[in-house]
Short mmCIF file of C-alpha atoms and ligand atoms in Angstrom, two decimals:
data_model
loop_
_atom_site.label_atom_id
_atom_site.label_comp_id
_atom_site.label_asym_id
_atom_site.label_seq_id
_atom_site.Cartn_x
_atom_site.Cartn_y
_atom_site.Cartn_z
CA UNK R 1 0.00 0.00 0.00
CA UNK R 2 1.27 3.70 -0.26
CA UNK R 3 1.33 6.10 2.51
CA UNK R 4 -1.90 7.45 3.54
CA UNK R 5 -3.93 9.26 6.28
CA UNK R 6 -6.08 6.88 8.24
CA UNK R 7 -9.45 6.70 6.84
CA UNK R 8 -11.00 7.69 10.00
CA UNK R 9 -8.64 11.41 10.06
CA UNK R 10 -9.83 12.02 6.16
CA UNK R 11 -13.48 11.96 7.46
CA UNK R 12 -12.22 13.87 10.37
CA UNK R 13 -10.29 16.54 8.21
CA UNK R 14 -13.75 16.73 5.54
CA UNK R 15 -15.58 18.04 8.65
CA UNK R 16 -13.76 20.40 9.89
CA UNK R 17 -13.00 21.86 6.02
CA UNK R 18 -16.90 21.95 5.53
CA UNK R 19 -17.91 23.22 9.36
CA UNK R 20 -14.95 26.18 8.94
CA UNK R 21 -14.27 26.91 5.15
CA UNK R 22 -12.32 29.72 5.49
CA UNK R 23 -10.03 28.20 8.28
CA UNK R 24 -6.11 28.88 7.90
CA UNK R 25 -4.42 25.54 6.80
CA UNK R 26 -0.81 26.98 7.31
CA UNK R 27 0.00 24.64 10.69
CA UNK R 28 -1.83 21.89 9.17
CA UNK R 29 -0.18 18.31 8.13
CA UNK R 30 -0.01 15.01 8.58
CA UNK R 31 2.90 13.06 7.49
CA UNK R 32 6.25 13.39 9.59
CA UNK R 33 9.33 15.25 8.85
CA UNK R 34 13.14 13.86 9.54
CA UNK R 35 12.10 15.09 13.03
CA UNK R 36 8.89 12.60 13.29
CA UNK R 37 10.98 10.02 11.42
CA UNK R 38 14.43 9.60 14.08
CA UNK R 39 11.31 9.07 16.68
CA UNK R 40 8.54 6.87 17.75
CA UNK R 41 5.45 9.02 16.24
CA UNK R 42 2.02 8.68 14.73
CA UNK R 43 3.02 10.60 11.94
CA UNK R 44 5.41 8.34 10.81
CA UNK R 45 3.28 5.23 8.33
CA UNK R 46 2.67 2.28 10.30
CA UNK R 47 4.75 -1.29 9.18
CA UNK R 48 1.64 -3.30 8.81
CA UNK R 49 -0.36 -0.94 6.47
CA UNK R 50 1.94 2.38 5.65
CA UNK R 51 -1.70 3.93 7.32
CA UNK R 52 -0.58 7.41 8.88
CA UNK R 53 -2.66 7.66 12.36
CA UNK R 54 -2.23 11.68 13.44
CA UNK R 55 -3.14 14.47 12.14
CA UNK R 56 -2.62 18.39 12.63
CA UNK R 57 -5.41 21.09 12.35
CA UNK R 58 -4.24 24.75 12.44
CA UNK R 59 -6.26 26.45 15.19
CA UNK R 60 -6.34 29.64 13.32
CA UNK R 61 -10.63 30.04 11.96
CA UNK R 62 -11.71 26.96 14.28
CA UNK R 63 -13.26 26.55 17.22
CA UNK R 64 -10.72 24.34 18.69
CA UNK R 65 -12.45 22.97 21.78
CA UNK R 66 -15.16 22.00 19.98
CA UNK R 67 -12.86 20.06 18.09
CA UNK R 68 -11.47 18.69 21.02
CA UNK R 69 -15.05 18.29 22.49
CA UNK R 70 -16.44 16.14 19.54
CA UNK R 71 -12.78 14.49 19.32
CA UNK R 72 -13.09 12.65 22.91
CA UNK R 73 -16.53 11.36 22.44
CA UNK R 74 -15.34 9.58 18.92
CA UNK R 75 -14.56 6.07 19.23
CA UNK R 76 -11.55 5.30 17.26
CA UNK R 77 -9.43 8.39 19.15
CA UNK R 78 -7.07 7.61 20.74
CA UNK R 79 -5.60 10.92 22.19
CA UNK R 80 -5.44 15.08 21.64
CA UNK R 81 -3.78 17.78 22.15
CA UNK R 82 -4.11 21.36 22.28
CA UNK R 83 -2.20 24.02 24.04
CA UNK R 84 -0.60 22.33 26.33
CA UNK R 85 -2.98 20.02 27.15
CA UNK R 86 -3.77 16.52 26.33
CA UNK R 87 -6.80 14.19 26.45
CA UNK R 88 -6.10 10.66 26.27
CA UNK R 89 -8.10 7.19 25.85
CA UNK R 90 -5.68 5.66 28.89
CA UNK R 91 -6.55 8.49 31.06
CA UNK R 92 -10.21 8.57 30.18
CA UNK R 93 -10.00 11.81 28.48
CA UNK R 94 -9.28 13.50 31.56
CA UNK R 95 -7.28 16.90 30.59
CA UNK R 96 -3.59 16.40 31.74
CA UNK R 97 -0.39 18.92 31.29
CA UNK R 98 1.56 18.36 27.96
CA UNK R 99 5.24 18.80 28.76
CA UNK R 100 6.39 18.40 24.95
CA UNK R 101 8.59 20.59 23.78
CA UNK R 102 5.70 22.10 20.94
CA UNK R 103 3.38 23.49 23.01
CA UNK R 104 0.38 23.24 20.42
CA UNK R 105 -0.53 26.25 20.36
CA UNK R 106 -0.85 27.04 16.20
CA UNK R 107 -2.13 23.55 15.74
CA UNK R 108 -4.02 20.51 17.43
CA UNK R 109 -3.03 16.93 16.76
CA UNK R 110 -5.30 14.17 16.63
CA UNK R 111 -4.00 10.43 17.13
CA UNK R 112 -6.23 7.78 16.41
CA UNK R 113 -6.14 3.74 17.22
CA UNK R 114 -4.27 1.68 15.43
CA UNK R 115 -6.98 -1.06 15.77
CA UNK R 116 -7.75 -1.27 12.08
CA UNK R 117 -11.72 -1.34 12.57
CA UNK R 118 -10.94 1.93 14.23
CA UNK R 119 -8.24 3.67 11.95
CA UNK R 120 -10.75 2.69 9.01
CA UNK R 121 -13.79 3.91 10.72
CA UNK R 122 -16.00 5.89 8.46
CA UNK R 123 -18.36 6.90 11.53
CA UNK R 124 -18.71 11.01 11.19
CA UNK R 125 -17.12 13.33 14.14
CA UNK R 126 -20.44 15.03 14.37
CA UNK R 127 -18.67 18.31 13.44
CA UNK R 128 -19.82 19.65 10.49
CA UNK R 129 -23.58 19.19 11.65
CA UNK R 130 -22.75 21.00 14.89
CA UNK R 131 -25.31 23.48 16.11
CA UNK R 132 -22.56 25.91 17.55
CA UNK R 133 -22.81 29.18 15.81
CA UNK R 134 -20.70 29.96 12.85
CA UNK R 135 -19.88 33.02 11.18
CA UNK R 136 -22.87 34.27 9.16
CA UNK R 137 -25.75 32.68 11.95
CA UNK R 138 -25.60 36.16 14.06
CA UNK R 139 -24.76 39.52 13.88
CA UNK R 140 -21.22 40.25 15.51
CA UNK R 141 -20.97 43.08 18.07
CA UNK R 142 -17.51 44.68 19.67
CA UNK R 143 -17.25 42.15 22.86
CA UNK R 144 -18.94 39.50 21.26
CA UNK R 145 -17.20 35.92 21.80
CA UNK R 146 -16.56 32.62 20.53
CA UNK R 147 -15.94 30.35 17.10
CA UNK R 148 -17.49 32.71 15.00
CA UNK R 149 -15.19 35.74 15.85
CA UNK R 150 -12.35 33.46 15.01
CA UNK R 151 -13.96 32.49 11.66
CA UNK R 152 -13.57 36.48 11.39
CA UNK R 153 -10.53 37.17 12.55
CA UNK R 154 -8.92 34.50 10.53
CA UNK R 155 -10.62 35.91 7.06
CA UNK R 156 -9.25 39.42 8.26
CA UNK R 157 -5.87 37.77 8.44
CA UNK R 158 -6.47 36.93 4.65
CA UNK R 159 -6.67 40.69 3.47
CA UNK R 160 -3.66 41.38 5.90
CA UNK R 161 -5.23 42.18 8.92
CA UNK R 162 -2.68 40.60 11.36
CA UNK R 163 -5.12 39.92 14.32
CA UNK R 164 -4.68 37.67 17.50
CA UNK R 165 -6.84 34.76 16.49
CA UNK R 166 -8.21 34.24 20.26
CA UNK R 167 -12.26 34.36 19.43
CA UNK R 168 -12.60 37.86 21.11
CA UNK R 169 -14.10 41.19 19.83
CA UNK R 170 -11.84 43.43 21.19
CA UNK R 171 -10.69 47.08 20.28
CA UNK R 172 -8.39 46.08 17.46
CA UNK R 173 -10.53 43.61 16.08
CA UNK R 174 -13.49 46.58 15.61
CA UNK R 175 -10.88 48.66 14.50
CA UNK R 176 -10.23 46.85 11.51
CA UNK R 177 -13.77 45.53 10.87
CA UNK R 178 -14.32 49.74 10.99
CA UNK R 179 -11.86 50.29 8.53
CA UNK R 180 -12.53 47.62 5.76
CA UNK R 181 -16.26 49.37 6.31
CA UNK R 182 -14.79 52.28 5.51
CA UNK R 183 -12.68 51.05 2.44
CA UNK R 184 -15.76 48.99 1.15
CA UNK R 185 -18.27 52.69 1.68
CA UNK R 186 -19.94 50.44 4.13
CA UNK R 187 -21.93 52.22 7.40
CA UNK R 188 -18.77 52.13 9.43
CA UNK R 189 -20.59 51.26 12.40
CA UNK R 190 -17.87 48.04 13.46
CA UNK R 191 -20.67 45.52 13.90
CA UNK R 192 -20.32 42.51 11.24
CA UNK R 193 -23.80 42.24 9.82
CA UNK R 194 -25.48 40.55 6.33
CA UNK R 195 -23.62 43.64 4.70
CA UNK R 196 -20.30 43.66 5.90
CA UNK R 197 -19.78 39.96 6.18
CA UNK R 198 -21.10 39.76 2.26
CA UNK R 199 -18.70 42.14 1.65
CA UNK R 200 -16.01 39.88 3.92
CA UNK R 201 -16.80 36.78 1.52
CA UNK R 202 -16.74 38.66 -1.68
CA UNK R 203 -13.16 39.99 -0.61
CA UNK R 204 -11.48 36.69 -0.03
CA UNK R 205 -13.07 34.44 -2.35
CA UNK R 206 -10.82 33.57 -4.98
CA UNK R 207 -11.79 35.26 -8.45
CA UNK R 208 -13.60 32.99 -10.99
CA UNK R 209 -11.57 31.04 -13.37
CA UNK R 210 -10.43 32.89 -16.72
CA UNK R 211 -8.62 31.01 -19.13
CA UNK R 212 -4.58 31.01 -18.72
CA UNK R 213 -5.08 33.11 -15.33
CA UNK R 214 -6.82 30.95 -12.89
CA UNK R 215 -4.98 29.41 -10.17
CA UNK R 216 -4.45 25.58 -11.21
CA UNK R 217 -2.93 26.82 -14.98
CA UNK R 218 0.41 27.57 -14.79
CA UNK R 219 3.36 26.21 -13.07
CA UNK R 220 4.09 29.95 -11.21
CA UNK R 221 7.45 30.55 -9.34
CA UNK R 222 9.91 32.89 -7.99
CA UNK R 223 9.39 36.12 -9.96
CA UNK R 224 5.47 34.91 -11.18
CA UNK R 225 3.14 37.87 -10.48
CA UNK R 226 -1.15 37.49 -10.82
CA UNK R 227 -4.30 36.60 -9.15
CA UNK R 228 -3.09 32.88 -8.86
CA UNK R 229 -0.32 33.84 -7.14
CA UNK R 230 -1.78 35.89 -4.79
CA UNK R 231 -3.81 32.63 -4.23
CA UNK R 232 -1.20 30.35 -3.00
CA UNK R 233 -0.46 33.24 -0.61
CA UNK R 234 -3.92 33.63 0.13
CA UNK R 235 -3.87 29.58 0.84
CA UNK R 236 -0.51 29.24 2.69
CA UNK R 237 -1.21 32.17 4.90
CA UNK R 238 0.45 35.29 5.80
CA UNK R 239 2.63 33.71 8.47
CA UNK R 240 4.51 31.93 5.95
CA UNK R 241 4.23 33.53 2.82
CA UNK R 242 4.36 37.52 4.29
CA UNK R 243 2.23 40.23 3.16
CA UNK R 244 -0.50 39.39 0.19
CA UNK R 245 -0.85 40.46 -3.02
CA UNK R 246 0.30 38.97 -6.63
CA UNK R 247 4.61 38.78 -6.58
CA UNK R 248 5.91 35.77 -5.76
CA UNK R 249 8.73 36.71 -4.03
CA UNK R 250 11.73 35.06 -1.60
CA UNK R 251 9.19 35.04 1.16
CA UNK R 252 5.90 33.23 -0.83
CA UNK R 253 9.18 30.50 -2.02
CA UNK R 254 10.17 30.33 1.51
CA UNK R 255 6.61 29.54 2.54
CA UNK R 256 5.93 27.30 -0.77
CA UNK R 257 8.64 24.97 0.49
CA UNK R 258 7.41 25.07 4.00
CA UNK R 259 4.06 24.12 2.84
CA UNK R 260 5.58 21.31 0.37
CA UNK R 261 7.90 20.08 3.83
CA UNK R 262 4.32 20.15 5.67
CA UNK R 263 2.48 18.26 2.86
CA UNK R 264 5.43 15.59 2.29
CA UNK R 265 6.20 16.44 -1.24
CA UNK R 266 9.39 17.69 -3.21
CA UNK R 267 10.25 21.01 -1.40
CA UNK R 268 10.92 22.55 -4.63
CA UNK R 269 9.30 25.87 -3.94
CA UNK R 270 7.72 26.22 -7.42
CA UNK R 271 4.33 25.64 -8.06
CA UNK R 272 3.75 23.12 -10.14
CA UNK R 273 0.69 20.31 -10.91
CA UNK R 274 1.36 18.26 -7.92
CA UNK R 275 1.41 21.59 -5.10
CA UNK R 276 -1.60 22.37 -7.15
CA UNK R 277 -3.57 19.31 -6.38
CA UNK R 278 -2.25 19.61 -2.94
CA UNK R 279 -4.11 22.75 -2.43
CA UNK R 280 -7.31 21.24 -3.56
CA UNK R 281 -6.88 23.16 -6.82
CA UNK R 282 -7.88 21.44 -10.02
CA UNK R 283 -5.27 21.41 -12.51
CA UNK R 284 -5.33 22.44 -16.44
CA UNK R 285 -2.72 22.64 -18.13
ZN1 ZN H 301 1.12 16.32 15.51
#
């Protein structure tokens, strides 16, 4: 068999991609580094079935104790982490200190059983049907709280905004909701309703395909400038990649590679069919 993520973590990732779809994937991965590989690690493929059973979710747009929440009432975990904290199946799920050297604080990994009827399990995390409220199901105030104010801090981040993702509507957080209002001739009023959030969307959805310009149909490197590059930017995040826009510069190649390290592919940092298709992007050329 080749390497692959435990059918159990695919279902797991598909939920949290539909539940949050404009999450940050730049702390996201699965398969180990040479760091995972000189160790004992569930990154690394298991012997019997090259099955990878761990998985990292960037925090950055998610609710992550939800994640955890729904994580410890799945059967086939088997333990999780999150800022210094772990849950694990031995302890009963009882929160314990994490003294590893990450502190998981950009990301939160998942392990699951190596029991094959529980790697393999197709039995859903019950995340994307949650009822907690997500961006768009209430109008968002200065002071307001929770999942949803992530979801908007993390799609300010995308036009360069540079926030604390920490789920709180504080005074820089209505700052720059006030001034995209004000760039967008919006009521600059700082509250996130139907109008500003439409407006939100519109600015960090990715342009509709146009022949020859679309991300997905060029190979686009060091020195590449358009919309698609802007893009992978855009998709790799401004923590890797620096500030956005449409040059592909030392910085996006530094984050490309980072990204390719991250995804287990050649760390070429070019852009090329197979980063493509690891973006979710369909390729055509
Ligand atoms: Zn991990």
């Amino acid at each position: 068999m080749t390497v692959h993520l435990a059918p159990a973590l695919r279902v797991l990732r598909e939920e949290i991609n539909t539940r949050w779809p404009h999450r940050d994937h730049a702390s996201d991965g699965w398969i180990g580094d040479a760091d995972h590989q000189a160790r004992r690690s569930d990154h690394n493929p298991d012997s019997d079935d090259d099955s990878v059973n761990a998985i990292d979710v960037d925090v950055d747009g998610i609710d992550p104790l939800l994640v955890v929440r729904h994580c410890v009432a799945h059967p086939s975990t088997q333990y999780v982490i999150y800022n210094r904290v772990i849950w694990s199946r031995t302890r009963r799920f009882a929160a314990a200190r994490y003294t590893g050297t990450n502190p998981h604080n950009k990301h939160l990994h998942v392990s699951v059983s190596h029991e094959r009827r529980l790697e393999d399990s197709k039995q859903s995390w019950g995340i994307a049907t949650s009822p907690a409220t997500r961006l768009g199901d209430r109008v968002l105030r200065p002071q307001a709280r929770g999942g949803d104010v992530r979801e908007l801090q993390t799609l300010a981040n995308c036009l360069g905004a540079r926030l604390v993702v920490d789920g709180v509507f504080g005074p820089k957080t209505t700052a720059w909701v006030r001034s995209f209002q004000k760039r967008e001739t919006l009521a600059v009023d700082g509250i996130v309703g139907p109008a500003t959030l439409a407006a939100l969307r519109a600015a960090t959805t990715p342009p509709k395909p146009q022949p020859g310009r679309a991300p997905g149909c060029r190979t686009v490197r060091r020195g590449s400038t358009g919309e698609d590059v802007a893009f992978v930017k855009r998709f790799i995040g401004a923590r890797w990649c620096g500030s956005p826009g449409p040059d592909f510069d030392e910085r996006t190649e530094a984050g490309v590679r980072w990204y390719q390290r991250m995804r287990g592919i050649a760390d070429d940092g070019t852009v090329g069919r197979i980063t493509w298709a690891q973006m979710g992007v369909k390729v055509t050329y």
